[in-house]
PDB file of C-alpha atoms and ligand atoms in Angstrom:
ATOM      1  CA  UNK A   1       0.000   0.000   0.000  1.00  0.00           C
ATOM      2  CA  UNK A   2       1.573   2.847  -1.512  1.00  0.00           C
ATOM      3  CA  UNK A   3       0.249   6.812  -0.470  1.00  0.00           C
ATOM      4  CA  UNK A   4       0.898   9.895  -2.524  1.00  0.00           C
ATOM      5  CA  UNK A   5       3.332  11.557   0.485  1.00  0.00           C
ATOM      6  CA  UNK A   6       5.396   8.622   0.149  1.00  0.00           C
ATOM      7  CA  UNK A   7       4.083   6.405   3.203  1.00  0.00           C
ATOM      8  CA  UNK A   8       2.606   3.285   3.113  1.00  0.00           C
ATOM      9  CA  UNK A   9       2.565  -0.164   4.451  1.00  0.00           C
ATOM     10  CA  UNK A  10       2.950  -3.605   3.474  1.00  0.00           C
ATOM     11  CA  UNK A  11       0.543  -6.194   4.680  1.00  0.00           C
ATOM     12  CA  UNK A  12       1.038  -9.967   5.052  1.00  0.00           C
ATOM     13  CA  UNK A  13      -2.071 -12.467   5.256  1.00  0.00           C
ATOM     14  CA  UNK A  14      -1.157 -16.826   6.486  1.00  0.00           C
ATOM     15  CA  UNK A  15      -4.067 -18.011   7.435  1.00  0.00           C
ATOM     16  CA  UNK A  16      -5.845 -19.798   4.907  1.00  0.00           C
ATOM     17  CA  UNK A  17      -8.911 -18.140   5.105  1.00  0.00           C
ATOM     18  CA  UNK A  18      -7.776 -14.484   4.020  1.00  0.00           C
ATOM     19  CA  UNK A  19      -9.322 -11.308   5.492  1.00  0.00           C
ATOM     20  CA  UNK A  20      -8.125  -7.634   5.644  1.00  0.00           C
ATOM     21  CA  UNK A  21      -9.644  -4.149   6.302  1.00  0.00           C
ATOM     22  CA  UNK A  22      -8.443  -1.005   5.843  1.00  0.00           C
ATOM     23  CA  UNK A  23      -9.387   1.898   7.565  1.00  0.00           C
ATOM     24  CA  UNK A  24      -8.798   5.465   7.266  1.00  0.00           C
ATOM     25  CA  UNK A  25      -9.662   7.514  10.481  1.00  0.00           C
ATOM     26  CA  UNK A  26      -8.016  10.564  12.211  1.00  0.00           C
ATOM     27  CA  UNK A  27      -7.479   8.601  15.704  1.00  0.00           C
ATOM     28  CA  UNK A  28      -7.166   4.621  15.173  1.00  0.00           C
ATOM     29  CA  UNK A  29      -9.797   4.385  18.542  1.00  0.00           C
ATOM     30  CA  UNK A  30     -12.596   5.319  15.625  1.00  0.00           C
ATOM     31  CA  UNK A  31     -11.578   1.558  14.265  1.00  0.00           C
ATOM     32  CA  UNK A  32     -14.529  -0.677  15.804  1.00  0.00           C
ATOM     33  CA  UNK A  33     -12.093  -3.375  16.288  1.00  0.00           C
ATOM     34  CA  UNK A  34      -9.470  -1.550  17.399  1.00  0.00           C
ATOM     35  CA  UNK A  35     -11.544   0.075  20.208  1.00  0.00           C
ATOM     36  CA  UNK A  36     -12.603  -3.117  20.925  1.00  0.00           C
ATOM     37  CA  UNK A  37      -8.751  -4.537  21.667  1.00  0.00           C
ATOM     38  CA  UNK A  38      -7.164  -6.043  24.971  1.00  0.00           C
ATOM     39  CA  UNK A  39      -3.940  -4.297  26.575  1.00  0.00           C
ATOM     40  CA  UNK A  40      -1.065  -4.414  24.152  1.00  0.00           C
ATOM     41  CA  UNK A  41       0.988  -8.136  24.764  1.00  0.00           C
ATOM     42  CA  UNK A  42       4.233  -6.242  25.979  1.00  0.00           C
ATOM     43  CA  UNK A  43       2.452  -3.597  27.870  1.00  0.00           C
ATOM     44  CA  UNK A  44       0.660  -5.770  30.299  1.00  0.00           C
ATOM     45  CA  UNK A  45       2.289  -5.911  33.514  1.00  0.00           C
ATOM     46  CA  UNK A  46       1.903  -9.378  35.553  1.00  0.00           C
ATOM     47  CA  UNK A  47      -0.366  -9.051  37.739  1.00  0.00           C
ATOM     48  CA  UNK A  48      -3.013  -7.316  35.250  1.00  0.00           C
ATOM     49  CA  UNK A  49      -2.103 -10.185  33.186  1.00  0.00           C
ATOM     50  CA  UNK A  50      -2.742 -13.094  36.171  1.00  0.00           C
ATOM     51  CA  UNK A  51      -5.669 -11.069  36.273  1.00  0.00           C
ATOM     52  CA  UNK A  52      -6.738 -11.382  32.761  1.00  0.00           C
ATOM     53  CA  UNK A  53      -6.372 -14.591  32.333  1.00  0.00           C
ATOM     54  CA  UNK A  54      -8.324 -15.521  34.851  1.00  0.00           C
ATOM     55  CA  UNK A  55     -11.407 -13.814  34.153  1.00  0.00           C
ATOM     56  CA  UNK A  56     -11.797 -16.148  31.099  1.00  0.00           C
ATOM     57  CA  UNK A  57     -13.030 -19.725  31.302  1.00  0.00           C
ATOM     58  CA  UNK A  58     -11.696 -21.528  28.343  1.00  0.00           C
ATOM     59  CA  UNK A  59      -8.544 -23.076  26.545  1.00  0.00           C
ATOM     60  CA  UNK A  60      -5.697 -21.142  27.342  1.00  0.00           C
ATOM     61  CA  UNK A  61      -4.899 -21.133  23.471  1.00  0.00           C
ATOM     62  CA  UNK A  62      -8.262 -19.443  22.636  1.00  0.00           C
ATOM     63  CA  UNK A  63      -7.372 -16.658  25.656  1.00  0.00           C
ATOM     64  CA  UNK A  64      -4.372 -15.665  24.818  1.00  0.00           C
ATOM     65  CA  UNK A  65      -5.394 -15.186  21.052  1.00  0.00           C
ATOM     66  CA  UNK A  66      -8.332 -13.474  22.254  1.00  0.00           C
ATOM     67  CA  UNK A  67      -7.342  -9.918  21.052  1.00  0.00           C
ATOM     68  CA  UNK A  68     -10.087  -8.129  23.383  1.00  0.00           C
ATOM     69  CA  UNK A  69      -8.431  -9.691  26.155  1.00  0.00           C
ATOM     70  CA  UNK A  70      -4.955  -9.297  25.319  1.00  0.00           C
ATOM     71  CA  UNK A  71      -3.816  -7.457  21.858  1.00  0.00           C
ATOM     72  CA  UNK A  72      -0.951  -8.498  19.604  1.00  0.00           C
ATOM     73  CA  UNK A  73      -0.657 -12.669  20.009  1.00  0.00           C
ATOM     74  CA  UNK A  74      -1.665 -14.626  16.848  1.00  0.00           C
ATOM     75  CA  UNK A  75      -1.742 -18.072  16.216  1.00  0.00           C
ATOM     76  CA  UNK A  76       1.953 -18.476  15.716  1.00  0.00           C
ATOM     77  CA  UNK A  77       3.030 -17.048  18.573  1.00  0.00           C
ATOM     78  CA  UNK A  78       0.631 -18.370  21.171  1.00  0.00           C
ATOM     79  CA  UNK A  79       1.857 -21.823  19.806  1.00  0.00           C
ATOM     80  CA  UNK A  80       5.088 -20.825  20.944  1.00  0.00           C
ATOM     81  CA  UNK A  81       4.764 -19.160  23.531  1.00  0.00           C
ATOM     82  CA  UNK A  82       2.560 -22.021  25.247  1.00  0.00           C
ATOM     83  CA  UNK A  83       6.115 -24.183  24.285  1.00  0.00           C
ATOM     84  CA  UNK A  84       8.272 -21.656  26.045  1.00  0.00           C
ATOM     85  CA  UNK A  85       6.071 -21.818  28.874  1.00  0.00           C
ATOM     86  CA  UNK A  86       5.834 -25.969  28.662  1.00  0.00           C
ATOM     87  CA  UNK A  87       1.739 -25.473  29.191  1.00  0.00           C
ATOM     88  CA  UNK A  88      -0.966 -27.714  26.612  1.00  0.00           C
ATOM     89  CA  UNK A  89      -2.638 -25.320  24.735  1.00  0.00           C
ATOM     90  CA  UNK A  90      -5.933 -26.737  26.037  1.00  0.00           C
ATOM     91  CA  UNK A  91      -5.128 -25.833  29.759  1.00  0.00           C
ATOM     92  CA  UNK A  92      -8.061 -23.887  31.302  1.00  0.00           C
ATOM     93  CA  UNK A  93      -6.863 -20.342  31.226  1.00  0.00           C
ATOM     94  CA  UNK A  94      -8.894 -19.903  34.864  1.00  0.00           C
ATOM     95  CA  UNK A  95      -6.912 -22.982  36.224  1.00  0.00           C
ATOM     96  CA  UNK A  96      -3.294 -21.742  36.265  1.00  0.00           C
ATOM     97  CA  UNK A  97      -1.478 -22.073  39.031  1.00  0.00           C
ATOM     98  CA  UNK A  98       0.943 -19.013  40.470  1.00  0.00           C
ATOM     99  CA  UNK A  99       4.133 -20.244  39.347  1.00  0.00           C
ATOM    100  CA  UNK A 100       2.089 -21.374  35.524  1.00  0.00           C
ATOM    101  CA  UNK A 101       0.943 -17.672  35.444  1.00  0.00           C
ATOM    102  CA  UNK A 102       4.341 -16.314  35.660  1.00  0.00           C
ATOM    103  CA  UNK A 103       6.296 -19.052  33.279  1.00  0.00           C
ATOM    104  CA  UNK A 104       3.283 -18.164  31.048  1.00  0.00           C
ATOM    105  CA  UNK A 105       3.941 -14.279  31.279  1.00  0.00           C
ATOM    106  CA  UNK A 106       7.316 -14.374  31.490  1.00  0.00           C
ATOM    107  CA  UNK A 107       7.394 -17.024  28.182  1.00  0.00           C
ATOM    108  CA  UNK A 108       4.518 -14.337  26.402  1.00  0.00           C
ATOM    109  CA  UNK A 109       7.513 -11.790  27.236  1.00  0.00           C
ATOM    110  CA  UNK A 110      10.793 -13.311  25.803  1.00  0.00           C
ATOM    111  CA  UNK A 111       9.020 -14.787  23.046  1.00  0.00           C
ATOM    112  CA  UNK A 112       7.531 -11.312  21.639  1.00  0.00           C
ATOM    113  CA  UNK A 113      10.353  -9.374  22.344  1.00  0.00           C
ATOM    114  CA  UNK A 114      12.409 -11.886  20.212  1.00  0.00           C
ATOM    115  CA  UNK A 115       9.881 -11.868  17.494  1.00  0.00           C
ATOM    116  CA  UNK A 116       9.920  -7.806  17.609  1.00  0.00           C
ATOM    117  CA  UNK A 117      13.806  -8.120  17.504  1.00  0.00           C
ATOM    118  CA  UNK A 118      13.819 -10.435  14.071  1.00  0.00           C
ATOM    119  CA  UNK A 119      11.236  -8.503  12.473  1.00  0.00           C
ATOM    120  CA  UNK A 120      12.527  -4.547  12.712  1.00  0.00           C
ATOM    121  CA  UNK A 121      13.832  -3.830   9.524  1.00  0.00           C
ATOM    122  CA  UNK A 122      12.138  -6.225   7.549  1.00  0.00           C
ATOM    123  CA  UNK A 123      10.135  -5.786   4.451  1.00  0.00           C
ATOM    124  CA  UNK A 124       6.959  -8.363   4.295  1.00  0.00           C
ATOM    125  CA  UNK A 125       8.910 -10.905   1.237  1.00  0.00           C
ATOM    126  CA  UNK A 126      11.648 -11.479   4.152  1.00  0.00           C
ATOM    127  CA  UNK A 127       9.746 -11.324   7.312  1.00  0.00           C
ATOM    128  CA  UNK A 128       7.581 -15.054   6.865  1.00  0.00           C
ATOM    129  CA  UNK A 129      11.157 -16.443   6.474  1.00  0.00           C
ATOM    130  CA  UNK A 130      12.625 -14.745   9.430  1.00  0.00           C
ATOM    131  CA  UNK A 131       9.944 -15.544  11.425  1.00  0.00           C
ATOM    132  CA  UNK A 132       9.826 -19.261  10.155  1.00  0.00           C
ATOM    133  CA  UNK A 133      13.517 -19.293  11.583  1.00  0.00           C
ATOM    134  CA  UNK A 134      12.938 -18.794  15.239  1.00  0.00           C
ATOM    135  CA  UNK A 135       9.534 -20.628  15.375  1.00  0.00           C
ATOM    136  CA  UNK A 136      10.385 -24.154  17.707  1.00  0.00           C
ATOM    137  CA  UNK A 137       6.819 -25.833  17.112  1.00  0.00           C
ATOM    138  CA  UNK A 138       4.488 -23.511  15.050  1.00  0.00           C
ATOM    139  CA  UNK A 139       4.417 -25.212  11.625  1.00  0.00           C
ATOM    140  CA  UNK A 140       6.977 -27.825  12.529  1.00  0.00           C
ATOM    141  CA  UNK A 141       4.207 -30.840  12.437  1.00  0.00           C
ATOM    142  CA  UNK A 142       6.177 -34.330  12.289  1.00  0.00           C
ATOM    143  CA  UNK A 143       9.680 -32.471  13.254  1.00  0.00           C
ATOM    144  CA  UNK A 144      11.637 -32.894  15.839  1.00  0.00           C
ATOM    145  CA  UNK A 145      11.194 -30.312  18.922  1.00  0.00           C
ATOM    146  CA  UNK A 146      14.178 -28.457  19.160  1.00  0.00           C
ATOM    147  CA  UNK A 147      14.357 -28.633  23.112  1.00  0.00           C
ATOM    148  CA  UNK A 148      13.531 -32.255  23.699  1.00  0.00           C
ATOM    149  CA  UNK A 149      13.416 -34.068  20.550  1.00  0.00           C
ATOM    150  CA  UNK A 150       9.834 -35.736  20.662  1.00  0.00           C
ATOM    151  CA  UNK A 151       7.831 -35.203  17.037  1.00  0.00           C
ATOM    152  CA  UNK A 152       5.783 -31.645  17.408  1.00  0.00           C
ATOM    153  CA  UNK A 153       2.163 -32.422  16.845  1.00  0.00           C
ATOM    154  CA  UNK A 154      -0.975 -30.501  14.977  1.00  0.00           C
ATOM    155  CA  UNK A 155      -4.390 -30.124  16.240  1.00  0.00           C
ATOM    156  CA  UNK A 156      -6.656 -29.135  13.335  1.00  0.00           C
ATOM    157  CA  UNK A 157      -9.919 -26.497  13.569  1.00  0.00           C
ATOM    158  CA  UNK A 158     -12.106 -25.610  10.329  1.00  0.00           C
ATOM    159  CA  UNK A 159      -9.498 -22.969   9.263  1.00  0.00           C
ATOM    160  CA  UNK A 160      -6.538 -23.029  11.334  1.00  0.00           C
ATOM    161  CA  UNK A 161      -4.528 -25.681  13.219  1.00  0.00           C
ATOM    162  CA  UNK A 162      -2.333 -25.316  16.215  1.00  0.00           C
ATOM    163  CA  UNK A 163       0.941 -27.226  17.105  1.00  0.00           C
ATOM    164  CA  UNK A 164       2.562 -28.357  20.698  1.00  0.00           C
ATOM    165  CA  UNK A 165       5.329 -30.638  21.784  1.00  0.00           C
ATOM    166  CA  UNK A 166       3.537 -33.896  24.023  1.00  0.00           C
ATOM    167  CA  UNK A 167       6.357 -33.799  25.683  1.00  0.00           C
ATOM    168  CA  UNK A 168       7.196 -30.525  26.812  1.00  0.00           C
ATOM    169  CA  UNK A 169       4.077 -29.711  27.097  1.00  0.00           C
ATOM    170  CA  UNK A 170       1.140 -32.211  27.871  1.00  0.00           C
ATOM    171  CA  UNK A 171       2.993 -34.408  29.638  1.00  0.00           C
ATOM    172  CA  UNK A 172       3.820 -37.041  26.896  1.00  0.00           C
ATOM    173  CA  UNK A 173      -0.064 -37.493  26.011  1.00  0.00           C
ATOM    174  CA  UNK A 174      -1.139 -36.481  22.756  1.00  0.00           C
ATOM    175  CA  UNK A 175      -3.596 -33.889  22.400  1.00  0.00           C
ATOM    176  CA  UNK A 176      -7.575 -35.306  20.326  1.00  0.00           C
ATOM    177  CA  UNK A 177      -7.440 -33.997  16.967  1.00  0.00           C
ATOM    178  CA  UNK A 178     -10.739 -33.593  15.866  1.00  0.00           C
ATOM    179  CA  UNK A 179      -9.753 -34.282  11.765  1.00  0.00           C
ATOM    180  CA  UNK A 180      -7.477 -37.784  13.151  1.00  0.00           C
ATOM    181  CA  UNK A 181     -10.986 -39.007  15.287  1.00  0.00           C
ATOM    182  CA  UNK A 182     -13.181 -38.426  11.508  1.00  0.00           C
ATOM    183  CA  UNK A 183     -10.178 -41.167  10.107  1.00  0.00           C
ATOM    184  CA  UNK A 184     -10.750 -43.473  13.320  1.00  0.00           C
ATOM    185  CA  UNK A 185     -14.528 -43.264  12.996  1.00  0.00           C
TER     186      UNK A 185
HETATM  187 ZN1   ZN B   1       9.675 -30.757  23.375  1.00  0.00          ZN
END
């Protein structure tokens, strides 16, 4: 996206169902889903976070990319950060204990600040590629997890799919895939 005063933005689109809007406003609150929006990721301080989180009854995976609870965390990311933090994606975000909370915020920390550090600079061609680089279970399905070695597994949804390590986090036990119980059937 290209203005006439020589600004402009480029735009990048995974998922496989594509959607964009563009809005032009004079303050970006005038953007219904903007005013809408959660605390920015990196601006929530812990215990707003603790406190967040466990207002919401639900799969921790579904909270944390929840952007009216917390802004900024997309599907990639939540996948690893719920590796950093060695939690299953389908933890109850109300059931954390104290010291989950703070792996969990201080993993939503590192992991975004990384991301942030890859990405400054970047055009959109490059950034999917730099972004592949650091990922440790986020499109790795059937690859080895880079911290303990067991295969990183996929749990598939209508349009989008999420992926964990049993081992670092569930325990070993491998998470009901909704599209693997259809083959079973
Ligand atoms: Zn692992």
């Amino acid at each position: 996206m290209h203005l006439d005063d020589g600004n402009g933005f480029d735009l990048t689109e995974q998922g496989t169902r594509k959607g964009l809007a563009v809005y032009v406003v004079r303050s970006p609150s005038e953007v219904p889903g903007i005013a809408r929006l959660g605390p920015d990721a990196l601006e929530v301080e812990r215990e707003q976070f603790a406190a967040i989180l466990r207002s919401r009854s639900g799969q921790l995976k579904g909270a944390l990319t929840d952007q009216t609870l917390i802004s900024g965390i997309g599907n990639a990311y939540s996948d690893e950060i719920l590796h950093a933090a060695r939690l299953s994606p389908f933890k109850g975000a109300d059931k954390l204990k104290d010291d989950e909370l703070v792996r969990l915020f201080d993993a939503m920390r590192a992991t975004l600040t990384d991301a942030l550090d890859r990405q400054r600079g970047q055009k959109a061609a490059t950034m999917k590629g730099e972004k592949r680089s650091g990922l440790m279970v986020h499109a790795r399905t059937g690859l080895p997890c880079p911290v303990c070695g067991d295969t990183v597994r996929e749990v598939s949804f209508a349009d989008t799919s999420l992926q964990y390590c049993p081992t670092c986090q569930t325990g070993g036990k491998p998470l009901a895939d909704r599209r693997m119980s259809k083959l079973l059937r």
